[in-house]
């Protein structure tokens, strides 16, 4: 113990120097560029290096598996069974055709009809389109995070050392750095917007508000080491419009808001979130609702319409799915925002899960755990596409318009376009879908006569 | 024995992530662990939206659970799924002296038969046929019409005059149907 004494001051000195160096680096390489919106390209270089390492790691694991004569677990994102895209009618006709020589057009019941429902049911048990959207996407190659490894038994010593090194870098270097940045970003936002709130209304206030918001969001982007590629920036949302995007995580807001100046919509929370919200609204009009007001759809629609009609107000940012989906598909858009009658600016966000999966599985992780996981990933890499604006056509209803926008977003982002409601994460599916199937089948066994319905 | 790659145990909510890529285990220790730890209840199946909207969803779910039990383990789950293996796969591993494989034509037909046979007495009575028909058509057909459909079906199939369809009679009615193809699910990999 006594031997450590002369080293004590040395250690303290070293600590002091390294901290100063760290903070200078932080300032020069991260915060200053964030204020001015420039980039040194450090993150892109980091990304390239990581990719090379991941490819090597997967190769090693495959080799390890081959030595033991096993197969690696490989997830198949396009499904594991062959599914026929034929309709109920066609499929049942085919079954009947092979079974009997009777004419196909006469509606009647056959015992073999049950094969259709039976097989369809079994197919959905093996691989259905919906439930897999509510958990994180599985990766085809390992990215040195234990949370995504399914082949533990094939890791060699070298790979384990590499993984250990990764853990050290992520938790001891990147995590503190990111937390420091996040702290800086959030406090600057609160302080900055409050100060801007004291300015008299006018062009100067707007200018300051915009830049305070942008600067803080950019710092937060760096706090997550988010590497974002924006496409088609000429289509960026304008005042008086509504920006809709697919929803994967709360980070979506930071990603979009660091490249554009939006009015946020949401429920007022308590705690830190509430403090941030109340500060932000001092600088520029965001649309915050009390918890009780959120249930009142009429009130929500009214306030949004009011906001949108004022051309001087900022574009609203909305996520019509209503819940976080795992970024392999886009689920049903709620029609509320499409009834207002404003121009809709669709935005597609696609994350690359290789460097860190941004999906927030809210039934598995709370917000704090989620943020910690984000900050201990390698990086958050994503692409953002700004799609050309869309408006509701003359005889189009809100649901149809919502589906049109959803398809455009799905197409651009390379996501599967689903009609299922994201709410199925927590709720049961409605009976109307089953009733539709029953109706279709009834037609096949009795034809179309109306007077045959049950009294 | 074919090689197998076992999917991970990501979530207990659905068994989608459990499905085996091939049908017989290689890593017996892992399979044993899976068998012990994980059990499914009916609610787990009902959480699959596409299954919940299937008119015969409840009957299909029932097929997984042995008599009187509320939970199915991994082995039971795989046994039920094994009925849907394509038949061609058997050609490669023919075992003449072994028991009939689960995915034989006869066993596939038996699976479908059990969907109709509600009380498991090896006969499809008029009542049972009516109940299953009612599940498939919902409220769209009257009782009388459904009754006459059931009568006609039983009349055509019944050969021993007991006004019910036995398994042998069921097989006879469906002798020309391409059961192999229609009751098989092909894996992509």
Coordinates of C-alpha atoms in Angstrom, one line a residue:
Chain A
X1 CA 0.0 0.0 0.0
X2 CA 2.8 2.4 0.9
X3 CA 4.4 2.0 -2.4
X4 CA 1.5 3.6 -4.1
X5 CA 2.0 6.9 -2.3
X6 CA 4.6 8.4 -4.6
X7 CA 2.5 7.3 -7.6
X8 CA -0.6 9.0 -6.3
X9 CA 0.2 12.4 -7.4
X10 CA 1.4 11.0 -10.7
X11 CA -1.9 9.3 -11.3
X12 CA -3.8 12.4 -10.4
X13 CA -1.7 14.5 -12.8
X14 CA -2.1 12.0 -15.6
X15 CA -5.9 11.9 -15.0
X16 CA -6.0 15.7 -15.0
X17 CA -4.1 15.9 -18.3
X18 CA -6.1 13.2 -20.0
X19 CA -9.4 14.9 -19.0
X20 CA -8.2 18.2 -20.4
X21 CA -7.1 16.6 -23.6
X22 CA -10.4 14.8 -23.9
X23 CA -12.5 17.9 -23.4
X24 CA -10.4 19.9 -25.9
X25 CA -10.8 17.2 -28.4
X26 CA -14.5 17.1 -27.7
X27 CA -14.8 20.8 -28.2
X28 CA -12.7 21.1 -31.4
X29 CA -13.8 18.0 -33.1
X30 CA -17.4 17.6 -32.1
X31 CA -19.1 20.7 -30.6
X32 CA -17.7 23.4 -32.8
X33 CA -18.5 21.5 -36.1
X34 CA -22.0 20.8 -34.6
X35 CA -22.6 24.5 -34.2
X36 CA -21.7 25.3 -37.7
X37 CA -23.1 22.1 -39.3
X38 CA -19.8 20.9 -40.8
X39 CA -18.3 17.4 -40.6
X40 CA -14.7 16.2 -40.6
X41 CA -15.6 12.8 -41.9
X42 CA -14.3 11.0 -38.8
X43 CA -17.5 9.1 -38.4
X44 CA -17.5 7.8 -42.0
X45 CA -13.9 6.5 -41.5
X46 CA -14.9 4.8 -38.3
X47 CA -17.8 3.1 -40.1
X48 CA -15.5 1.7 -42.9
X49 CA -13.1 0.3 -40.4
X50 CA -15.8 -1.4 -38.4
X51 CA -17.3 -3.0 -41.5
X52 CA -14.0 -4.6 -42.3
X53 CA -13.7 -6.0 -38.8
X54 CA -17.3 -7.4 -38.8
X55 CA -16.7 -9.2 -42.1
X56 CA -13.6 -10.8 -40.6
X57 CA -15.4 -11.8 -37.5
X58 CA -18.2 -13.5 -39.4
X59 CA -15.7 -15.4 -41.5
X60 CA -13.9 -16.7 -38.4
X61 CA -17.2 -17.9 -36.9
X62 CA -18.1 -19.7 -40.1
X63 CA -14.8 -21.4 -40.1
X64 CA -15.2 -22.3 -36.5
X65 CA -18.6 -23.9 -37.2
X66 CA -17.3 -25.8 -40.3
X67 CA -14.6 -27.3 -38.1
X68 CA -17.2 -28.8 -35.9
X69 CA -19.3 -29.8 -38.9
X70 CA -22.2 -27.7 -37.8
X71 CA -24.2 -25.0 -39.6
X72 CA -24.3 -21.4 -38.3
X73 CA -27.6 -20.0 -37.3
X74 CA -28.5 -17.6 -40.1
X75 CA -31.7 -15.5 -39.9
X76 CA -33.7 -15.2 -43.1
X77 CA -35.4 -11.9 -43.2
X78 CA -37.4 -12.9 -46.3
X79 CA -39.2 -15.7 -44.5
X80 CA -38.4 -19.3 -44.0
X81 CA -41.2 -21.0 -45.8
X82 CA -42.6 -20.9 -49.3
X83 CA -45.9 -19.1 -49.4
X84 CA -48.3 -18.9 -52.3
X85 CA -49.7 -15.5 -53.0
X86 CA -53.0 -17.0 -54.3
X87 CA -56.4 -16.0 -53.0
X88 CA -58.8 -18.1 -50.9
X89 CA -61.0 -18.7 -54.0
X90 CA -58.2 -19.8 -56.3
X91 CA -56.6 -22.0 -53.7
X92 CA -59.8 -23.9 -52.8
X93 CA -60.7 -24.3 -56.4
X94 CA -57.3 -25.9 -57.0
X95 CA -57.8 -28.4 -54.1
X96 CA -61.3 -29.3 -55.4
X97 CA -60.0 -29.7 -59.0
X98 CA -57.5 -32.4 -58.0
X99 CA -60.2 -34.2 -56.0
X100 CA -63.2 -34.6 -58.3
X101 CA -64.4 -34.3 -61.8
X102 CA -67.3 -32.0 -61.1
X103 CA -67.6 -28.6 -62.7
X104 CA -65.7 -26.0 -60.9
X105 CA -68.2 -23.2 -61.1
X106 CA -71.0 -24.7 -59.1
X107 CA -70.8 -23.5 -55.5
X108 CA -70.8 -26.3 -53.0
X109 CA -69.0 -27.7 -50.0
X110 CA -66.2 -30.3 -50.2
X111 CA -64.6 -32.0 -47.2
X112 CA -61.2 -31.1 -48.7
X113 CA -61.9 -27.4 -48.3
X114 CA -60.5 -27.7 -44.8
X115 CA -57.0 -28.2 -46.2
X116 CA -56.9 -24.6 -47.2
X117 CA -57.6 -23.2 -43.7
X118 CA -55.4 -25.8 -42.1
X119 CA -52.4 -25.1 -44.2
X120 CA -52.8 -21.3 -44.0
X121 CA -53.0 -21.6 -40.3
X122 CA -49.9 -23.7 -40.0
X123 CA -48.0 -21.3 -42.3
X124 CA -48.8 -18.4 -40.0
X125 CA -47.6 -20.3 -37.0
X126 CA -44.3 -21.1 -38.6
X127 CA -43.7 -17.6 -40.0
X128 CA -46.2 -14.8 -39.8
X129 CA -45.8 -11.3 -41.2
X130 CA -46.8 -9.3 -38.1
X131 CA -45.3 -10.5 -34.8
X132 CA -41.7 -10.4 -36.1
X133 CA -42.0 -6.7 -36.7
X134 CA -42.2 -6.1 -33.0
X135 CA -38.8 -7.4 -32.1
X136 CA -35.4 -6.4 -33.3
X137 CA -34.3 -7.5 -36.7
X138 CA -31.7 -10.3 -36.8
X139 CA -28.4 -9.7 -38.5
X140 CA -26.8 -11.8 -41.1
X141 CA -23.3 -11.2 -39.9
X142 CA -22.1 -10.6 -36.4
X143 CA -21.2 -7.1 -35.3
X144 CA -19.2 -7.9 -32.2
X145 CA -22.0 -7.1 -29.8
X146 CA -23.0 -9.9 -27.5
X147 CA -26.6 -8.9 -27.8
X148 CA -26.7 -9.9 -31.4
X149 CA -24.8 -13.2 -31.2
X150 CA -26.6 -16.4 -31.7
X151 CA -23.6 -18.7 -32.2
X152 CA -21.7 -18.4 -29.0
X153 CA -20.2 -21.8 -29.2
X154 CA -18.2 -21.0 -32.3
X155 CA -16.2 -18.1 -31.1
X156 CA -12.5 -18.6 -31.1
X157 CA -10.0 -17.1 -28.7
X158 CA -8.9 -14.4 -31.1
X159 CA -12.5 -13.4 -31.6
X160 CA -13.2 -13.3 -27.9
X161 CA -10.2 -11.0 -27.4
X162 CA -11.5 -8.8 -30.2
X163 CA -14.9 -8.7 -28.6
X164 CA -13.4 -7.9 -25.2
X165 CA -11.5 -5.0 -26.8
X166 CA -14.7 -3.9 -28.3
X167 CA -16.4 -3.9 -24.9
X168 CA -13.6 -1.8 -23.5
X169 CA -13.7 0.8 -26.2
X170 CA -17.5 1.0 -26.1
X171 CA -18.0 1.2 -22.4
X172 CA -14.9 3.0 -21.2
X173 CA -14.2 5.4 -24.0
X174 CA -17.3 5.9 -26.1
X175 CA -20.0 5.8 -23.4
X176 CA -18.5 8.5 -21.2
X177 CA -17.9 10.7 -24.2
X178 CA -21.4 10.2 -25.4
X179 CA -23.0 10.9 -22.1
X180 CA -20.9 14.1 -21.8
X181 CA -22.1 15.2 -25.2
X182 CA -25.7 14.3 -24.5
X183 CA -25.6 16.2 -21.3
X184 CA -24.1 19.2 -23.1
X185 CA -26.7 19.0 -25.9
X186 CA -29.7 18.8 -23.6
X187 CA -28.6 21.5 -21.2
X188 CA -27.8 23.8 -24.1
X189 CA -31.2 23.2 -25.5
X190 CA -33.0 24.0 -22.3
X191 CA -30.9 27.1 -21.5
X192 CA -30.8 28.3 -25.0
X193 CA -34.5 28.1 -25.7
X194 CA -35.4 29.7 -22.4
X195 CA -33.1 32.6 -23.2
X196 CA -34.5 33.0 -26.7
X197 CA -37.9 33.0 -25.1
X198 CA -37.1 36.4 -23.5
X199 CA -36.4 38.0 -26.8
X200 CA -39.2 40.1 -28.4
X201 CA -41.1 38.4 -31.2
X202 CA -39.6 39.0 -34.6
X203 CA -37.2 37.9 -37.2
X204 CA -34.2 37.9 -34.8
X205 CA -36.0 35.6 -32.3
X206 CA -36.9 33.2 -35.1
X207 CA -33.4 33.1 -36.4
X208 CA -31.9 32.5 -32.9
X209 CA -34.6 29.9 -32.1
X210 CA -33.9 28.0 -35.3
X211 CA -30.2 27.9 -34.8
X212 CA -30.4 27.0 -31.1
X213 CA -32.6 24.0 -31.9
X214 CA -30.4 22.9 -34.8
X215 CA -27.2 23.2 -32.9
X216 CA -28.5 21.2 -29.9
X217 CA -29.9 18.5 -32.1
X218 CA -26.7 18.2 -34.0
X219 CA -24.8 17.8 -30.7
X220 CA -27.3 15.0 -29.7
X221 CA -26.7 13.4 -33.1
X222 CA -23.0 13.2 -32.3
X223 CA -23.8 12.0 -28.8
X224 CA -25.2 8.9 -30.4
X225 CA -22.6 8.7 -33.1
X226 CA -25.3 8.8 -35.7
X227 CA -24.1 8.7 -39.2
X228 CA -26.9 10.0 -41.3
X229 CA -27.2 10.3 -45.1
X230 CA -29.8 12.7 -46.3
X231 CA -31.2 12.2 -49.8
X232 CA -33.3 14.6 -51.9
X233 CA -33.0 17.5 -49.5
X234 CA -34.8 19.8 -52.0
X235 CA -38.0 18.1 -50.9
X236 CA -37.6 19.2 -47.3
X237 CA -40.9 20.1 -45.5
X238 CA -42.0 23.7 -45.7
X239 CA -44.1 25.9 -43.5
X240 CA -47.8 25.0 -43.3
X241 CA -47.2 21.4 -44.1
X242 CA -47.1 18.1 -42.2
X243 CA -44.1 15.9 -42.2
X244 CA -44.8 12.2 -41.8
X245 CA -42.3 9.5 -41.3
X246 CA -42.1 5.8 -40.3
X247 CA -41.3 5.3 -36.7
X248 CA -38.6 3.1 -35.3
X249 CA -37.4 4.8 -32.2
X250 CA -37.5 8.1 -30.3
X251 CA -34.2 8.9 -32.1
X252 CA -36.1 9.5 -35.3
X253 CA -37.0 12.9 -33.9
X254 CA -33.4 13.9 -33.3
X255 CA -32.4 12.7 -36.7
X256 CA -35.0 14.7 -38.6
X257 CA -34.8 17.8 -36.4
X258 CA -31.1 18.1 -36.8
X259 CA -31.6 18.7 -40.5
X260 CA -34.8 20.8 -40.4
X261 CA -36.7 23.1 -38.2
X262 CA -40.0 21.5 -37.1
X263 CA -42.8 22.0 -34.7
X264 CA -43.2 18.9 -32.5
X265 CA -46.5 17.3 -31.6
X266 CA -46.9 15.2 -28.5
X267 CA -48.1 14.7 -25.0
X268 CA -46.6 16.7 -22.2
X269 CA -44.6 14.5 -19.9
X270 CA -43.3 14.9 -16.4
X271 CA -39.7 14.9 -15.3
X272 CA -36.8 15.8 -17.5
X273 CA -38.8 15.4 -20.7
X274 CA -41.4 17.9 -19.4
X275 CA -38.7 20.4 -18.6
X276 CA -37.3 20.2 -22.1
X277 CA -40.7 20.4 -23.6
X278 CA -41.7 23.5 -21.6
X279 CA -38.4 25.2 -22.4
X280 CA -38.7 24.5 -26.2
X281 CA -42.2 25.9 -26.4
X282 CA -40.9 29.3 -25.1
X283 CA -38.8 29.8 -28.2
X284 CA -41.2 28.7 -30.8
X285 CA -44.7 27.2 -31.0
X286 CA -44.7 23.5 -30.6
X287 CA -48.0 21.6 -30.1
X288 CA -48.1 20.0 -26.7
X289 CA -51.2 18.3 -25.3
X290 CA -52.1 17.5 -21.8
X291 CA -52.8 13.8 -21.1
X292 CA -56.5 14.4 -20.9
X293 CA -56.6 16.2 -24.2
X294 CA -54.9 13.4 -26.1
X295 CA -58.0 11.2 -26.0
X296 CA -60.1 13.9 -27.6
X297 CA -59.5 13.3 -31.3
X298 CA -61.6 16.3 -32.2
X299 CA -59.6 18.7 -30.1
X300 CA -56.3 17.3 -31.5
X301 CA -57.5 17.7 -35.1
X302 CA -58.7 21.2 -34.3
X303 CA -55.4 22.4 -32.9
X304 CA -53.4 20.8 -35.6
X305 CA -55.6 22.4 -38.3
X306 CA -55.2 25.7 -36.6
X307 CA -51.4 25.4 -36.6
X308 CA -51.2 24.2 -40.2
X309 CA -53.4 27.0 -41.5
X310 CA -51.0 29.7 -40.1
X311 CA -48.4 29.8 -42.9
X312 CA -45.9 31.4 -40.7
X313 CA -45.8 28.4 -38.4
X314 CA -43.4 25.5 -38.8
X315 CA -44.1 22.2 -40.4
X316 CA -45.5 19.6 -38.0
X317 CA -43.6 16.4 -37.4
X318 CA -45.9 13.3 -37.0
X319 CA -45.4 9.6 -36.8
X320 CA -48.7 8.1 -38.0
X321 CA -47.9 4.5 -37.1
X322 CA -48.4 5.5 -33.5
X323 CA -45.8 3.0 -32.2
X324 CA -42.3 1.8 -32.8
X325 CA -41.9 -0.8 -35.5
X326 CA -38.6 -2.7 -36.1
X327 CA -37.8 -1.0 -39.4
X328 CA -38.3 -4.0 -41.7
X329 CA -41.8 -2.8 -42.5
X330 CA -44.2 0.0 -42.4
X331 CA -47.5 -0.6 -40.6
X332 CA -50.9 1.0 -40.9
X333 CA -50.9 4.8 -40.8
X334 CA -53.6 6.3 -38.5
X335 CA -55.8 8.5 -40.6
X336 CA -56.0 11.5 -38.2
X337 CA -53.1 13.5 -39.7
X338 CA -54.4 12.9 -43.3
X339 CA -57.8 14.4 -42.6
X340 CA -56.5 17.9 -41.9
X341 CA -56.1 18.8 -45.5
X342 CA -52.5 20.1 -45.5
X343 CA -49.7 19.2 -47.8
X344 CA -48.0 16.0 -46.6
X345 CA -44.2 15.7 -46.9
X346 CA -43.4 12.0 -46.5
X347 CA -40.0 11.0 -45.2
X348 CA -38.6 7.5 -45.2
X349 CA -36.0 6.5 -42.6
X350 CA -34.1 3.3 -42.9
X351 CA -31.6 2.2 -40.3
X352 CA -28.7 -0.1 -40.9
X353 CA -28.8 -2.5 -38.0
X354 CA -25.3 -3.6 -38.6
X355 CA -23.8 -1.0 -36.3
X356 CA -26.4 -0.8 -33.7
X357 CA -30.1 -1.5 -33.8
X358 CA -32.1 1.6 -33.1
X359 CA -35.5 -0.1 -32.7
X360 CA -37.0 0.5 -29.3
X361 CA -38.9 -2.5 -28.1
X362 CA -40.9 -0.7 -25.4
X363 CA -42.2 -3.9 -23.9
X364 CA -38.7 -5.2 -23.3
X365 CA -36.7 -2.1 -22.4
X366 CA -37.5 1.1 -20.6
X367 CA -36.3 4.5 -21.9
X368 CA -33.2 4.6 -19.9
X369 CA -32.1 1.1 -20.7
X370 CA -32.8 1.8 -24.3
X371 CA -30.7 5.0 -24.3
X372 CA -27.8 3.1 -22.6
X373 CA -28.0 0.4 -25.3
X374 CA -27.9 3.0 -28.0
X375 CA -24.9 4.7 -26.4
X376 CA -23.0 1.5 -26.1
X377 CA -23.5 0.4 -29.7
X378 CA -20.9 1.1 -32.3
X379 CA -23.0 3.8 -34.1
X380 CA -26.4 4.5 -35.4
X381 CA -26.3 4.5 -39.2
X382 CA -29.3 5.5 -41.2
X383 CA -30.5 7.0 -44.5
X384 CA -33.2 9.6 -44.7
X385 CA -35.1 10.2 -48.0
X386 CA -37.3 13.3 -48.4
X387 CA -40.1 12.3 -50.8
X388 CA -41.9 14.8 -53.0
X389 CA -45.0 16.4 -51.3
X390 CA -48.4 14.8 -51.6
X391 CA -51.9 16.1 -51.3
X392 CA -55.2 14.5 -50.9
X393 CA -57.0 14.1 -54.2
X394 CA -60.6 15.3 -54.8
X395 CA -62.5 12.0 -54.3
X396 CA -60.0 10.3 -52.1
X397 CA -60.8 9.5 -48.5
X398 CA -58.3 9.9 -45.7
X399 CA -57.6 6.2 -45.3
X400 CA -56.8 5.8 -49.0
X401 CA -54.6 8.8 -48.9
X402 CA -52.8 7.5 -45.8
X403 CA -52.2 4.2 -47.6
X404 CA -50.9 5.9 -50.7
X405 CA -48.3 7.9 -48.6
X406 CA -47.4 4.7 -46.7
X407 CA -46.7 2.8 -49.9
X408 CA -44.5 5.6 -51.2
X409 CA -42.5 5.6 -48.0
X410 CA -42.2 1.8 -47.9
X411 CA -41.1 1.7 -51.5
X412 CA -38.4 4.3 -51.0
X413 CA -37.0 2.8 -47.8
X414 CA -37.1 -0.8 -49.1
X415 CA -39.5 -1.8 -46.3
X416 CA -42.4 -4.2 -46.5
X417 CA -45.8 -2.4 -46.9
X418 CA -48.2 -3.9 -44.4
X419 CA -51.9 -3.2 -43.8
X420 CA -51.7 -4.4 -40.2
X421 CA -52.1 -2.0 -37.4
X422 CA -49.0 -1.4 -35.2
X423 CA -51.4 -1.4 -32.3
X424 CA -51.4 -5.2 -32.6
X425 CA -48.3 -5.1 -30.5
X426 CA -50.5 -4.7 -27.5
X427 CA -54.0 -5.4 -28.6
X428 CA -55.9 -8.2 -30.2
X429 CA -56.9 -8.2 -33.9
X430 CA -60.4 -7.1 -34.8
X431 CA -63.0 -9.7 -35.7
X432 CA -63.9 -7.9 -38.9
X433 CA -61.0 -9.6 -40.7
X434 CA -62.2 -13.0 -39.7
X435 CA -65.7 -12.1 -40.8
X436 CA -64.4 -11.1 -44.2
X437 CA -62.8 -14.5 -44.7
X438 CA -66.0 -16.2 -43.6
X439 CA -68.0 -14.2 -46.1
X440 CA -65.6 -15.0 -48.9
X441 CA -65.8 -18.7 -48.1
X442 CA -69.6 -18.7 -47.8
X443 CA -69.8 -17.4 -51.4
X444 CA -67.8 -20.5 -52.5
X445 CA -70.3 -22.9 -51.0
X446 CA -73.6 -21.3 -51.7
X447 CA -73.0 -18.6 -54.3
X448 CA -74.1 -15.0 -54.1
X449 CA -77.8 -15.3 -53.2
X450 CA -78.7 -12.6 -50.7
X451 CA -81.8 -14.4 -49.3
X452 CA -79.7 -17.1 -47.8
X453 CA -78.4 -15.1 -44.9
X454 CA -79.1 -16.2 -41.4
X455 CA -82.1 -14.5 -40.0
Chain B
X1 CA -30.2 -38.0 -39.9
X2 CA -30.3 -34.6 -41.5
X3 CA -28.3 -31.7 -40.2
X4 CA -30.2 -29.0 -38.5
X5 CA -29.8 -25.4 -37.6
X6 CA -31.7 -24.4 -34.6
X7 CA -33.2 -21.0 -34.4
X8 CA -32.5 -18.8 -31.4
X9 CA -34.7 -18.4 -28.4
X10 CA -35.4 -14.8 -28.9
X11 CA -38.8 -14.4 -27.5
X12 CA -41.3 -16.5 -25.7
X13 CA -44.2 -14.6 -27.2
X14 CA -44.4 -16.6 -30.4
X15 CA -42.7 -19.7 -31.7
X16 CA -41.8 -18.2 -35.0
X17 CA -38.3 -17.9 -33.8
X18 CA -38.3 -21.5 -32.7
X19 CA -38.9 -23.2 -36.0
X20 CA -36.4 -25.8 -37.0
X21 CA -34.9 -25.5 -40.4
X22 CA -34.6 -29.3 -40.7
X23 CA -36.5 -31.8 -38.7
X24 CA -34.2 -33.9 -36.6
X25 CA -31.9 -32.4 -34.0
X26 CA -28.2 -32.7 -34.1
X27 CA -27.5 -30.7 -31.0
X28 CA -29.4 -33.0 -28.7
X29 CA -28.3 -31.1 -25.6
X30 CA -29.8 -27.9 -26.9
X31 CA -32.9 -29.6 -28.0
X32 CA -33.3 -31.1 -24.6
X33 CA -33.0 -27.7 -23.0
X34 CA -35.6 -26.3 -25.3
X35 CA -37.9 -29.1 -24.4
X36 CA -37.6 -28.5 -20.7
X37 CA -37.7 -24.8 -20.5
X38 CA -40.2 -23.6 -23.0
X39 CA -43.9 -24.3 -23.1
X40 CA -46.7 -22.6 -25.0
X41 CA -50.2 -21.9 -23.9
X42 CA -53.2 -21.2 -26.2
X43 CA -52.9 -17.5 -25.6
X44 CA -49.4 -17.5 -27.1
X45 CA -50.9 -18.8 -30.4
X46 CA -53.8 -16.4 -30.3
X47 CA -51.3 -13.6 -30.3
X48 CA -50.5 -14.3 -33.9
X49 CA -52.9 -11.9 -35.8
X50 CA -53.0 -13.9 -39.0
X51 CA -53.9 -17.0 -37.0
X52 CA -56.5 -15.2 -35.0
X53 CA -58.4 -14.2 -38.2
X54 CA -58.4 -17.7 -39.5
X55 CA -61.9 -19.1 -39.2
X56 CA -60.6 -22.4 -38.0
X57 CA -57.9 -20.9 -35.9
X58 CA -59.1 -22.4 -32.7
X59 CA -59.3 -25.9 -34.1
X60 CA -55.8 -25.6 -35.4
X61 CA -54.5 -24.4 -32.1
X62 CA -56.3 -27.3 -30.4
X63 CA -54.4 -29.7 -32.6
X64 CA -51.2 -28.8 -30.7
X65 CA -52.4 -29.6 -27.3
X66 CA -52.7 -33.2 -26.1
X67 CA -55.9 -34.3 -24.5
X68 CA -56.8 -32.2 -21.4
X69 CA -53.6 -30.2 -21.3
X70 CA -53.1 -26.5 -21.4
X71 CA -49.5 -26.4 -22.3
X72 CA -47.4 -27.8 -25.2
X73 CA -43.7 -28.3 -25.0
X74 CA -41.2 -28.0 -27.8
X75 CA -41.3 -31.7 -28.7
X76 CA -45.0 -31.7 -29.0
X77 CA -44.9 -28.5 -31.1
X78 CA -42.5 -30.1 -33.5
X79 CA -44.4 -33.3 -33.7
X80 CA -47.5 -31.4 -34.8
X81 CA -45.5 -29.4 -37.3
X82 CA -43.9 -32.5 -38.7
X83 CA -47.2 -33.5 -40.2
X84 CA -46.6 -30.8 -42.8
X85 CA -43.3 -32.0 -44.1
X86 CA -43.3 -32.6 -47.9
X87 CA -43.5 -36.3 -48.6
X88 CA -40.6 -36.3 -51.1
X89 CA -38.2 -35.8 -48.2
X90 CA -39.0 -39.3 -47.0
X91 CA -37.6 -40.9 -50.1
X92 CA -34.1 -39.9 -49.1
X93 CA -34.3 -41.6 -45.7
X94 CA -36.4 -44.6 -46.3
X95 CA -36.7 -46.9 -43.3
X96 CA -38.9 -49.8 -44.3
X97 CA -39.0 -51.3 -40.8
X98 CA -39.6 -48.1 -38.9
X99 CA -42.9 -46.6 -37.9
X100 CA -45.0 -44.7 -40.4
X101 CA -43.6 -41.2 -40.6
X102 CA -45.8 -38.4 -39.3
X103 CA -46.0 -36.8 -42.7
X104 CA -47.3 -39.8 -44.6
X105 CA -50.4 -39.3 -46.8
X106 CA -52.4 -41.2 -44.3
X107 CA -51.3 -39.2 -41.3
X108 CA -51.9 -35.9 -43.1
X109 CA -55.4 -37.0 -43.8
X110 CA -55.8 -38.0 -40.2
X111 CA -54.7 -34.6 -39.1
X112 CA -57.5 -33.0 -41.2
X113 CA -59.9 -35.6 -40.0
X114 CA -59.2 -34.6 -36.4
X115 CA -60.0 -31.0 -37.2
X116 CA -63.6 -32.1 -38.0
X117 CA -63.8 -34.7 -35.2
X118 CA -64.6 -32.5 -32.2
X119 CA -65.1 -35.2 -29.6
X120 CA -62.3 -37.4 -30.8
X121 CA -64.5 -40.5 -31.2
X122 CA -63.1 -41.3 -34.7
X123 CA -66.3 -40.4 -36.4
X124 CA -67.5 -37.1 -37.9
X125 CA -71.2 -36.8 -36.8
X126 CA -73.7 -34.5 -38.4
X127 CA -73.5 -32.3 -35.4
X128 CA -69.8 -32.0 -35.5
X129 CA -69.8 -31.3 -39.2
X130 CA -72.4 -28.6 -38.7
X131 CA -70.3 -26.9 -35.9
X132 CA -67.2 -26.9 -38.1
X133 CA -69.1 -25.5 -41.0
X134 CA -70.5 -22.8 -38.9
X135 CA -67.0 -21.8 -37.9
X136 CA -66.0 -21.6 -41.5
X137 CA -69.0 -19.5 -42.8
X138 CA -69.8 -17.3 -39.8
X139 CA -73.2 -15.7 -40.0
X140 CA -73.5 -15.7 -43.8
X141 CA -75.6 -18.9 -44.2
X142 CA -78.8 -20.0 -42.6
X143 CA -79.2 -23.0 -40.3
X144 CA -81.4 -24.8 -42.7
X145 CA -79.1 -24.4 -45.6
X146 CA -76.1 -25.4 -43.6
X147 CA -78.0 -28.4 -42.4
X148 CA -78.8 -29.6 -45.9
X149 CA -75.1 -29.1 -46.9
X150 CA -74.1 -31.3 -44.0
X151 CA -76.7 -33.9 -44.8
X152 CA -75.6 -34.1 -48.4
X153 CA -71.9 -34.4 -47.5
X154 CA -72.6 -37.2 -45.1
X155 CA -74.8 -39.0 -47.5
X156 CA -72.2 -38.9 -50.2
X157 CA -69.4 -40.2 -47.9
X158 CA -71.2 -42.6 -45.7
X159 CA -70.9 -46.2 -46.8
X160 CA -71.7 -48.3 -43.7
X161 CA -75.0 -46.5 -43.0
X162 CA -74.2 -45.0 -39.6
X163 CA -74.9 -41.4 -40.6
X164 CA -71.4 -40.4 -39.7
X165 CA -68.1 -40.3 -41.5
X166 CA -65.4 -42.7 -40.3
X167 CA -61.8 -42.2 -41.1
X168 CA -61.9 -44.9 -43.8
X169 CA -64.8 -43.3 -45.5
X170 CA -63.0 -39.9 -45.2
X171 CA -60.0 -41.3 -47.0
X172 CA -62.2 -42.8 -49.7
X173 CA -63.9 -39.4 -50.4
X174 CA -60.5 -37.7 -50.7
X175 CA -58.6 -40.4 -52.5
X176 CA -58.1 -38.3 -55.6
X177 CA -57.1 -35.1 -53.8
X178 CA -53.5 -34.1 -54.0
X179 CA -53.0 -34.3 -50.2
X180 CA -49.2 -34.4 -50.5
X181 CA -49.1 -30.9 -52.0
X182 CA -52.0 -29.2 -50.3
X183 CA -51.0 -30.3 -46.8
X184 CA -47.3 -29.7 -47.0
X185 CA -45.2 -26.7 -46.3
X186 CA -42.0 -26.2 -48.1
X187 CA -39.0 -24.6 -46.3
X188 CA -37.0 -22.2 -48.4
X189 CA -33.5 -23.1 -47.2

